[in-house]
């Protein structure tokens, strides 16, 4: 074995005529060089990709593994992204009469490592009587909302919808700062003051 | 304490007892903060720097970002780090230039094309300053970027070099000095040189003081030579960290 067990960035690992460059490596002066710190792995190239040439087998691939990939388990590694039709949990960050901006915290069953910004437009809040919906009486900043991704949206926002019985606000705090409980499909009640506030309520399971 | 006129010429020892080509003690640790994507702690003599890396992460602002990752540098100089407590404004020109120099240096060594529309945030906390600040920041950032697993073509290592000869004395045989501390930096012309890789490829060269052009070559040669020594030391640190990681997997 010509290459070392642990590579450090910039270290030459082998000639590019003998090996192919895999993840974690780059080619410099006809040498495969490591670009990250970690153990070196050699594996045979996927032969299906280069089925045109049958005579000579493709060179083996050299790659450097990220050490953290081996240390951490797979669950932490998989970085989930919201996709269309996924049900997400999001926190309302700000509202205006046309839309509510939210931060997506959970996609499906997986907690995101990073928050994603999403948007609930006024016409996507509920399925019926869309023209009568008021964002102000559906969401408030700080509410936790269960919503469905309807579009990957523009470059900064995912577009979400709460049209559906099971979608809407699942957790809300009142003006007084108390956690409220849902009493109907459009109202939450403060257990301390007894005041009701209107929301687009998600049907509890 | 005029260094170049009194003691140095007699004993050829500097104020802290070093010879002209000696580095200060370099101590470095990798992966010091668990919360960051990559982090390091570096001491070059009494200059102490903590570096943390966040990213590559999605660009926050609207408009997206380009086809390469953008490198942002934040430098926080602690109030207690220097000799006197100085209030630094956000728009300090010297800090701004350091940020620009660091971002520029790493945008050439990191493989930023692998991370389109993302940012790599380099945050440097300066706990103690005693000269060679930019060099310490560059070295700390290199270690933290390795810890973060951001692909790079090679290390950037940096150190400073100065010249003992004053402008007026015009002494051609005056020694260049390696790795200046703050009292030397205050009275001698010096430059910060950063090299990429094991060769003599200079990627960073900053000089804020004036010196005769004849001195430059000597200073640069000493600086590049110092970078090789720094590289050896950082190499050991990285290898030790790599071994530790591999051992923790096996066990």
Coordinates of C-alpha atoms in Angstrom, one line a residue, chain B residues 23-29 40-52 75 98 102 106 122-144 156-160 179-180 185 190-194 204 227 230 234:
Chain B
X23 CA 10.2 30.8 16.6
X24 CA 8.3 31.3 19.8
X25 CA 6.5 28.3 21.4
X26 CA 3.6 27.2 19.3
X27 CA 0.9 25.3 21.0
X28 CA -2.3 24.3 19.1
X29 CA -5.3 22.2 19.7
X40 CA -9.1 25.3 17.0
X41 CA -7.0 27.1 19.7
X42 CA -3.6 28.4 18.9
X43 CA -0.9 30.0 20.9
X44 CA 2.2 31.6 19.2
X45 CA 4.1 32.8 22.2
X46 CA 1.7 35.0 24.1
X47 CA -0.6 35.6 21.1
X48 CA -3.7 33.4 21.8
X49 CA -6.5 32.9 19.3
X50 CA -9.6 30.8 19.2
X51 CA -11.1 30.0 15.8
X52 CA -14.5 28.5 15.1
X75 CA -12.6 39.0 14.1
X98 CA -7.1 41.4 8.3
X102 CA -7.8 36.0 5.6
X106 CA -8.6 30.9 2.0
X122 CA -14.6 31.9 10.1
X123 CA -14.9 33.5 13.5
X124 CA -11.7 34.4 15.3
X125 CA -11.5 35.4 19.0
X126 CA -8.3 37.0 20.0
X127 CA -7.7 36.4 23.7
X128 CA -4.2 37.8 23.9
X129 CA -2.1 39.8 21.6
X130 CA 1.7 39.8 21.5
X131 CA 2.7 40.3 17.9
X132 CA 2.2 38.1 14.8
X133 CA -1.6 38.5 15.1
X134 CA -2.4 38.0 11.5
X135 CA -0.1 35.0 11.3
X136 CA -1.7 33.4 14.3
X137 CA -5.2 34.0 12.9
X138 CA -4.3 32.4 9.6
X139 CA -2.7 29.4 11.4
X140 CA -5.7 29.0 13.7
X141 CA -8.1 29.2 10.8
X142 CA -6.2 26.6 8.8
X143 CA -6.5 24.1 11.8
X144 CA -10.2 24.9 12.3
X156 CA -1.9 27.9 4.6
X157 CA 0.7 28.6 7.3
X158 CA 2.0 32.1 8.2
X159 CA 4.6 33.8 10.3
X160 CA 6.2 37.2 10.5
X179 CA 8.4 35.7 14.5
X180 CA 8.3 39.1 16.1
X185 CA 6.7 44.9 16.0
X190 CA 8.1 43.6 9.5
X191 CA 6.0 41.6 7.2
X192 CA 3.6 38.8 7.5
X193 CA 4.1 36.0 5.0
X194 CA 1.9 33.0 4.5
X204 CA -0.2 35.9 1.7
X227 CA 6.6 29.1 7.6
X230 CA 5.4 26.4 11.5
X234 CA 0.9 22.2 12.7

